[in-house]
CSV table of C-alpha atoms and ligand atoms in Angstrom, one decimal:
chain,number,residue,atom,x,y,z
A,1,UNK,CA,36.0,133.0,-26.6
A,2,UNK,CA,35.0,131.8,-23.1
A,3,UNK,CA,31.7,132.5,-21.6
A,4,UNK,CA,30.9,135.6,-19.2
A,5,UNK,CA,31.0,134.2,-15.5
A,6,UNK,CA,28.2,135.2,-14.0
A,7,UNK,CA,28.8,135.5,-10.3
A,8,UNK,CA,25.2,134.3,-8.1
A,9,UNK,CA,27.0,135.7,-5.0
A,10,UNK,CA,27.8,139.2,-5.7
A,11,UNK,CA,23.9,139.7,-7.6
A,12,UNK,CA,22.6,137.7,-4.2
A,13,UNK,CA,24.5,140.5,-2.3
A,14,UNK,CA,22.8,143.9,-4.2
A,15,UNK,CA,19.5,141.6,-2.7
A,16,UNK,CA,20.2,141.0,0.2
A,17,UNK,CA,21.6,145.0,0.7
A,18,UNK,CA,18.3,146.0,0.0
A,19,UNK,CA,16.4,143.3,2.0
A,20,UNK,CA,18.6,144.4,5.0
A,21,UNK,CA,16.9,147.9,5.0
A,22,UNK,CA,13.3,146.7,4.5
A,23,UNK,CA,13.3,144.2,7.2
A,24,UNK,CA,14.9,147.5,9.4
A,25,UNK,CA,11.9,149.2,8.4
A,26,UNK,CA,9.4,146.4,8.5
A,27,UNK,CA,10.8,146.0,12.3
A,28,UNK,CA,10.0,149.3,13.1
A,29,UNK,CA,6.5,149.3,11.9
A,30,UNK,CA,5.6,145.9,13.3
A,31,UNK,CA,7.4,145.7,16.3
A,32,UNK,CA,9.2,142.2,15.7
A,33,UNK,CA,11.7,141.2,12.8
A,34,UNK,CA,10.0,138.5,10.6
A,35,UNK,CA,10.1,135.0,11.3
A,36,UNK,CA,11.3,132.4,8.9
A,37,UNK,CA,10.6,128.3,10.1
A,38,UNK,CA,12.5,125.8,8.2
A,39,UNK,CA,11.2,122.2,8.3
A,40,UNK,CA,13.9,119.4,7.9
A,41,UNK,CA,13.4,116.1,8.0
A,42,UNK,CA,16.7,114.5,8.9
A,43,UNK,CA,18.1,112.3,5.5
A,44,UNK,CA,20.3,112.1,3.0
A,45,UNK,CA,18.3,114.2,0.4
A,46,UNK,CA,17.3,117.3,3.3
A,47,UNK,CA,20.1,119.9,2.3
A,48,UNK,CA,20.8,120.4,6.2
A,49,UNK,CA,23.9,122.5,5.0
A,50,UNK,CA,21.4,125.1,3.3
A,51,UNK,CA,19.2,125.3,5.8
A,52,UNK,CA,22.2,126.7,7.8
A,53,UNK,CA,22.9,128.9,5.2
A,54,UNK,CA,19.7,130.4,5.3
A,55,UNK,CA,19.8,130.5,9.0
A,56,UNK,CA,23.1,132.8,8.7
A,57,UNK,CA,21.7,134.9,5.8
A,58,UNK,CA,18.7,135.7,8.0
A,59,UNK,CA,20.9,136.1,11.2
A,60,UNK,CA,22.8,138.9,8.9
A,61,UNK,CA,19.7,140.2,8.0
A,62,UNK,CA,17.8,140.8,11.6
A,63,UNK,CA,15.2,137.9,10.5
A,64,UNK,CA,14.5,135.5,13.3
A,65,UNK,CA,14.9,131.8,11.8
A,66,UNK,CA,14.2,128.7,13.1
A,67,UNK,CA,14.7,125.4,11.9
A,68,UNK,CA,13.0,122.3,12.9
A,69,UNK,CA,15.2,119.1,12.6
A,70,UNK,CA,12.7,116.2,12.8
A,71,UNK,CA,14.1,112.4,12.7
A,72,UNK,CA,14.3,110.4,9.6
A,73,UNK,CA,11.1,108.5,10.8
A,74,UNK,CA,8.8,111.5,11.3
A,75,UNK,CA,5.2,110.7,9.9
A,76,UNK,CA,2.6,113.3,7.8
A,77,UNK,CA,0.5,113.7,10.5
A,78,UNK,CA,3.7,114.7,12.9
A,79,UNK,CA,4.4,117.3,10.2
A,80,UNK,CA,0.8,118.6,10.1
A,81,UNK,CA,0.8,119.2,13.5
A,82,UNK,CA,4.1,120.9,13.6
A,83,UNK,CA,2.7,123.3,10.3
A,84,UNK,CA,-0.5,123.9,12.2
A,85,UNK,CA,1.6,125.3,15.1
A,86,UNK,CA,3.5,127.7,12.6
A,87,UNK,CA,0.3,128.6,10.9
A,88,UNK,CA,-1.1,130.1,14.0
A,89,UNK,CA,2.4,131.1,15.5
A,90,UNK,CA,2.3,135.1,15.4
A,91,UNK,CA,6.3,135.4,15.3
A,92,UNK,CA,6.7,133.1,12.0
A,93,UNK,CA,5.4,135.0,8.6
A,94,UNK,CA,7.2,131.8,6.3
A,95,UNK,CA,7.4,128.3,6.3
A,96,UNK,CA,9.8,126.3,4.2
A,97,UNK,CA,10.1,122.9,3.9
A,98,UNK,CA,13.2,121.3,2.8
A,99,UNK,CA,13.0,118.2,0.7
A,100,UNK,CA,10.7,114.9,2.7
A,101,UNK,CA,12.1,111.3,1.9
A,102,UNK,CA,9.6,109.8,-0.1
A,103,UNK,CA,7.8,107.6,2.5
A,104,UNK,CA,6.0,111.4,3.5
A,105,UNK,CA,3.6,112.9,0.9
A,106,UNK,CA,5.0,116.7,0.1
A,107,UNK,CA,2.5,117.7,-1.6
A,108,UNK,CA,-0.2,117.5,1.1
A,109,UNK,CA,1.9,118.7,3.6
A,110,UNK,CA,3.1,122.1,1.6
A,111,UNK,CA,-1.1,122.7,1.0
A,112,UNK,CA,-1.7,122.7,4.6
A,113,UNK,CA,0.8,125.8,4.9
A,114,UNK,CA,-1.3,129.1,5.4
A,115,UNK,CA,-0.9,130.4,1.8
A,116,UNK,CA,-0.3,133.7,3.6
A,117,UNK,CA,3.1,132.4,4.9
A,118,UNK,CA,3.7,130.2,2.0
A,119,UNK,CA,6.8,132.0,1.1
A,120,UNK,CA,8.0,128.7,-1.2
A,121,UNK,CA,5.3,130.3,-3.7
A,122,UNK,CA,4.1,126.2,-4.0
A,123,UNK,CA,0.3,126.5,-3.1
A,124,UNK,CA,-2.2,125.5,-4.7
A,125,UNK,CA,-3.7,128.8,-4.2
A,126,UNK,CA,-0.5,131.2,-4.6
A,127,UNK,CA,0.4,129.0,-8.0
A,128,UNK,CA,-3.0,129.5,-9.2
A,129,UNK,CA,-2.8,133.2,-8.8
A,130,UNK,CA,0.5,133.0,-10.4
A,131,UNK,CA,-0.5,131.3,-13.2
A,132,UNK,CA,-3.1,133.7,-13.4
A,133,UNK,CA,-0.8,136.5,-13.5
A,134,UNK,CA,-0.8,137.2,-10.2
A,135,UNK,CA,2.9,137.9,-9.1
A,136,UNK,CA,2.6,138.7,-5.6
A,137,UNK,CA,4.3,134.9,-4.1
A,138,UNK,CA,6.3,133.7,-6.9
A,139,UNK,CA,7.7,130.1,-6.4
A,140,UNK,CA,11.4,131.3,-4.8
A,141,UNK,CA,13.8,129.0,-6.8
A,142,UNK,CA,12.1,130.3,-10.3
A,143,UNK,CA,12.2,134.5,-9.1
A,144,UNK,CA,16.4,133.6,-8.0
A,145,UNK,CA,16.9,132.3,-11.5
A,146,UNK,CA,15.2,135.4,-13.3
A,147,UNK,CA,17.2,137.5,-10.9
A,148,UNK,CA,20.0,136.0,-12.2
A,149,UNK,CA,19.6,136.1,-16.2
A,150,UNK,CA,18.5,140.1,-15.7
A,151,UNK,CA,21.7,140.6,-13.6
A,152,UNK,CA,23.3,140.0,-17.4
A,153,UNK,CA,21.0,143.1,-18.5
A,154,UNK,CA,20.7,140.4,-21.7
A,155,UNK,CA,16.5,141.2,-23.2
A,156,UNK,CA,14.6,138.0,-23.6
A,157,UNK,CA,12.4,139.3,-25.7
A,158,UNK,CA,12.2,136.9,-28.9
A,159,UNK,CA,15.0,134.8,-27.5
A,160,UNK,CA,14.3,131.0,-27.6
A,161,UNK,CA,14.3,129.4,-24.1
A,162,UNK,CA,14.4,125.8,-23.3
A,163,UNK,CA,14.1,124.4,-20.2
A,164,UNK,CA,15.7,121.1,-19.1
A,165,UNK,CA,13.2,119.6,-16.2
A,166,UNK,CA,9.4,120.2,-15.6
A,167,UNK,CA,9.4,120.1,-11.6
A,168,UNK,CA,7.2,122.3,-9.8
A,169,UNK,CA,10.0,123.7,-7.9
A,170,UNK,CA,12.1,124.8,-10.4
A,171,UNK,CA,11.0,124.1,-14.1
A,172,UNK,CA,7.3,124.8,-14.4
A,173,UNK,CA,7.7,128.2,-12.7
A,174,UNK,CA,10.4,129.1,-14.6
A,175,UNK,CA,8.5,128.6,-17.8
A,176,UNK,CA,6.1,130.8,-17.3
A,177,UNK,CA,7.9,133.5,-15.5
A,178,UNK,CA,10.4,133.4,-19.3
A,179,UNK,CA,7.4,133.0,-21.2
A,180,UNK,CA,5.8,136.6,-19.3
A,181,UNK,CA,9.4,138.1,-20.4
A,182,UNK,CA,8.2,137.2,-24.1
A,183,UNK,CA,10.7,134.3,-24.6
A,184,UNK,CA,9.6,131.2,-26.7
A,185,UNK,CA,9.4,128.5,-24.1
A,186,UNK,CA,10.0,124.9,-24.7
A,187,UNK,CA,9.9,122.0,-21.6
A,188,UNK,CA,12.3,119.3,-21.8
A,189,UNK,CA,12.0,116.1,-19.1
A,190,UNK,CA,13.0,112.5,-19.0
A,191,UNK,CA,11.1,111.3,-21.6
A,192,UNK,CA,12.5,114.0,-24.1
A,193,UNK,CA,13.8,112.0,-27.6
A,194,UNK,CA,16.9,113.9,-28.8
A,195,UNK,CA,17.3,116.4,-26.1
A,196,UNK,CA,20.1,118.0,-27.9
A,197,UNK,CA,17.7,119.0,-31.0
A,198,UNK,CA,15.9,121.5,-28.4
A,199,UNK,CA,18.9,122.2,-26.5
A,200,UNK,CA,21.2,123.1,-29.4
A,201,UNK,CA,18.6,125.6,-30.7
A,202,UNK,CA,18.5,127.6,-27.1
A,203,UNK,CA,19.9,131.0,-26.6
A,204,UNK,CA,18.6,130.5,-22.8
A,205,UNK,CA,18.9,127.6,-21.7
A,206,UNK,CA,18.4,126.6,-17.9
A,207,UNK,CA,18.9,123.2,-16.7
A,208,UNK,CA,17.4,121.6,-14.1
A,209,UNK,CA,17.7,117.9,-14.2
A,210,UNK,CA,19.5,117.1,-11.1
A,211,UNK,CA,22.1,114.6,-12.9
A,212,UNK,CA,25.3,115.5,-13.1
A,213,UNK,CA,26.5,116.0,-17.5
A,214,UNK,CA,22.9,116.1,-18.5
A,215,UNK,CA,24.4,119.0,-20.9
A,216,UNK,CA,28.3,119.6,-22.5
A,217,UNK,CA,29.4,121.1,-25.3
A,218,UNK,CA,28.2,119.5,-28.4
A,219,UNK,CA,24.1,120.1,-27.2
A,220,UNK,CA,24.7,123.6,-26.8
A,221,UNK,CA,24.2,127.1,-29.1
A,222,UNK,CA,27.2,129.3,-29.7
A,223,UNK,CA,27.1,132.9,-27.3
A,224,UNK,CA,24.0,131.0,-25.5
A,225,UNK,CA,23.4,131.9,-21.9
A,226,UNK,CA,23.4,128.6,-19.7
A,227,UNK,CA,22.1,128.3,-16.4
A,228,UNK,CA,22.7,125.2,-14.3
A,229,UNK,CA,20.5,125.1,-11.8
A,230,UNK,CA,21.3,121.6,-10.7
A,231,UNK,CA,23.5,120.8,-7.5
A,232,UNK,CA,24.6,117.5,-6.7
A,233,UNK,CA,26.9,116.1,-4.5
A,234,UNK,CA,29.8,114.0,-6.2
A,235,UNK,CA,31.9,112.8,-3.2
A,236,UNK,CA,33.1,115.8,-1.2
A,237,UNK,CA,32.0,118.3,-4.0
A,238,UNK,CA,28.8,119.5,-5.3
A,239,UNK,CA,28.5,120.3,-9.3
A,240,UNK,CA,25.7,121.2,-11.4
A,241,UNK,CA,23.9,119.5,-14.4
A,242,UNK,CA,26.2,121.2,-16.7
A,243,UNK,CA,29.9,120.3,-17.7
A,244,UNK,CA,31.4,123.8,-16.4
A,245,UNK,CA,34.5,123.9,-18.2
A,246,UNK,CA,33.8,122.1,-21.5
A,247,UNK,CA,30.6,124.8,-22.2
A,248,UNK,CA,32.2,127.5,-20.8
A,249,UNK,CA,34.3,127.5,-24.2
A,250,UNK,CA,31.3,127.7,-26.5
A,251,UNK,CA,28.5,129.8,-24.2
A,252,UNK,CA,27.8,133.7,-24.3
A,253,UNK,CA,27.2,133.5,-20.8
A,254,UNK,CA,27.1,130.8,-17.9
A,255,UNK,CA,26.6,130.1,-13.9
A,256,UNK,CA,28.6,128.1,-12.0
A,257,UNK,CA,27.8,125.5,-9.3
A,258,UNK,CA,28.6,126.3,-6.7
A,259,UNK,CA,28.2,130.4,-6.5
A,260,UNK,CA,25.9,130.7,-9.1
A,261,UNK,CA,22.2,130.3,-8.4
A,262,UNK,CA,22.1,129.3,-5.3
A,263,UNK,CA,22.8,132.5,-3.1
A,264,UNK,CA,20.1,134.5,-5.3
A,265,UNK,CA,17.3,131.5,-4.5
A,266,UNK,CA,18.4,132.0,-0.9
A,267,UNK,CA,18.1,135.3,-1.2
A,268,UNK,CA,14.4,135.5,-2.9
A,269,UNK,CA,13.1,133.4,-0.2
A,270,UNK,CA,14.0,135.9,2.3
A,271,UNK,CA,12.5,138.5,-0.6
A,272,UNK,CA,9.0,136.5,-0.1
A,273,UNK,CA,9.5,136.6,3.3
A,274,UNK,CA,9.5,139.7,3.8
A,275,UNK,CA,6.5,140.9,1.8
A,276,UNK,CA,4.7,137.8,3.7
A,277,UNK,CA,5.6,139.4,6.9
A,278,UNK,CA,4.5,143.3,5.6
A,279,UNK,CA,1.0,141.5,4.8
A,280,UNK,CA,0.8,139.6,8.0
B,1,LIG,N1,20.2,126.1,-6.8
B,1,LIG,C1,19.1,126.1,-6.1
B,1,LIG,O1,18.7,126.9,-5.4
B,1,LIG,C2,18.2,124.9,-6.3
B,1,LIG,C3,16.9,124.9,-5.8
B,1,LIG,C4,16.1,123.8,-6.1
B,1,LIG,C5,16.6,122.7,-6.8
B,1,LIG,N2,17.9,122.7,-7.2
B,1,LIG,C6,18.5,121.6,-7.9
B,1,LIG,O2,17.9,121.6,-9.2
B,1,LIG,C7,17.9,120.2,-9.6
B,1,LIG,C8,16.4,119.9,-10.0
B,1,LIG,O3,15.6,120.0,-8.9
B,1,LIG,P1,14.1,119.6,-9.0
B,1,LIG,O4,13.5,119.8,-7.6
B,1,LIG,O5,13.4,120.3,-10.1
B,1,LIG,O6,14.2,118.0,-9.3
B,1,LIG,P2,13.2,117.0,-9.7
B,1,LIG,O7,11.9,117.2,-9.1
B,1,LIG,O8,13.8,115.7,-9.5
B,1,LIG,O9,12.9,117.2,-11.3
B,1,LIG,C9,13.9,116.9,-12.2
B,1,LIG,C10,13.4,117.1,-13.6
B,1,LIG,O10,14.4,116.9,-14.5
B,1,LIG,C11,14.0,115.9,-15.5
B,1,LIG,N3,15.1,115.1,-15.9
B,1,LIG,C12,15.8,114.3,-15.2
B,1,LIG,N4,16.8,113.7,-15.9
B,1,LIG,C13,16.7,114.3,-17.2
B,1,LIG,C14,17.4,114.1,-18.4
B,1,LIG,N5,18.5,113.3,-18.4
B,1,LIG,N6,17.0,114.8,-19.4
B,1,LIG,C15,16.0,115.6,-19.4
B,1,LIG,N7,15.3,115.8,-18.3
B,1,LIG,C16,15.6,115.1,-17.2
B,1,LIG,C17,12.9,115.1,-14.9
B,1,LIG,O11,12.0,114.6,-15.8
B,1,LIG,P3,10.7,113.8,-15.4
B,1,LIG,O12,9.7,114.8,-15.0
B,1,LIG,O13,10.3,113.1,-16.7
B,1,LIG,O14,11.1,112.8,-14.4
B,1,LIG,C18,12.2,116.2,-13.9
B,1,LIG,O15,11.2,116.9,-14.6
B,1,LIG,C19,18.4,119.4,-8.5
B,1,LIG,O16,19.8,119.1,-8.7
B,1,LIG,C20,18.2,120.2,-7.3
B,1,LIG,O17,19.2,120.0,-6.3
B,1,LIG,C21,18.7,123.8,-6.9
């Protein structure tokens, strides 16, 4: 039997719904919608189209966005000076930064972000408290994809998850936030022998490799719940990690790319956002 389709846009919808009226409220209360800066550095890896698409969402939303478009041969200390400038700004309550070509150092740019607007949930400070057990900024991308496995109203409790990728964007978060649901947690990365062995004991299984085929049929569990978080661009299309059609046949449940994760991670930045700006 094939898999349930589970649809990212219409569970990124009951979100945004309800982010709609608390940034109506917040508005009231603070006198100015919140303020969302988006820092791209112009390159082939910079995901210019979602920027825009968060710049819409927000528009839809009443959140004031702006995004920064800085030339392929911006340097650290240009972008240090630009997230000094948002840290004191009072109009912006979150910074995101969209993905740096790999001549600027990331890391030591996304630490200089006041953790108070670090609605990416990636500083040191934030992931500490995390880790800790503190919920209050959860890395965005990992809170979308929980959003998206309780839209299935499936328990995790007991379940065995595996976890394809170890980034600190996506994988590491997402650990943790399944292993707090009392799912068995296993981390899979590049230097994995026999990825199927772990794979084809999953009932979750969320995959985030960023390589197009990294999972099809054979490598997964019958009436498992896949989630491809991957989204890469093949020509004029963008797929996921998983091979839709051939797992579809043998999953319990699945997400497609695109319309499956995607719109919810949106969506949970603008969720952080917003409980920046109440705090702000
Ligand atoms: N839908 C969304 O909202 C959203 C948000 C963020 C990211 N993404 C997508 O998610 C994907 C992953 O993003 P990321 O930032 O986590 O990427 P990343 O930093 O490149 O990490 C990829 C991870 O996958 C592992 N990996 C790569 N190839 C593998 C393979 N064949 N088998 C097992 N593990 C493998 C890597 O292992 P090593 O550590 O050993 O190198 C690494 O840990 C990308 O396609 C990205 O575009 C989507």
């Amino acid at each position: 039997m094939a898999a349930n389709v589970i649809n990212g846009e219409q569970v990124a919808r009951g979100v945004r719904e309800k982010l709609k009226a608390e940034v109506a409220s917040l508005k009231k209360e603070k006198k100015k919608p919140p303020g969302l800066a988006i820092i791209v550095v112009k390159s082939p890896f910079s995901r210019v189209h979602v920027a825009r698409l968060k710049e819409r969402t927000c528009h839809q939303l009443g959140i004031n966005c702006k995004i920064y478009y800085l030339p392929e041969t911006t340097t650290d200390e240009e972008i240090i000076f630009l997230i000094e400038r948002l840290n004191a700004s009072r109009e912006i309550h979150g910074i995101n930064i969209h993905p740096l070509t790999p001549h600027l150092n990331h890391t030591l740019v996304s630490q200089l972000v006041d953790p108070r607007k670090d609605v990416e949930g990636l500083h040191f400070l934030n992931m500490g408290n995390f880790l800790m057990g503190d919920f209050h900024m959860v890395p965005f991308v990992a809170r979308g994809i929980m959003k998206v496995i309780e839209s299935t109203g499936e328990s995790l409790e007991g379940k065995r998850a595996v976890i394809v990728g170890r980034s600190q964007l996506v994988g590491k978060p997402i650990a943790f936030l399944l292993l707090h649901q009392n799912a068995t947690v296993s981390i899979c990365h590049s230097q994995t022998p026999d990825l199927a062995l772990f794979t084809k004991n999953a009932d979750i299984l969320v995959v985030a490799a960023g390589h197009p085929h990294t999972i099809n049929k054979n490598m997964v569990k019958e009436g498992a719940m896949v989630i491809d978080v991957g989204v890469n661009q093949v020509g004029t299309h963008l797929i996921g990690d998983v091979d839709f059609e051939d797992v579809e046949k043998i999953a319990g449940w699945i997400t497609p790319v695109p319309g499956g994760v995607g719109p919810v991670t949106i969506a949970m930045l603008l969720d952080n956002l917003v409980k920046a700006a109440r705090t702000l």
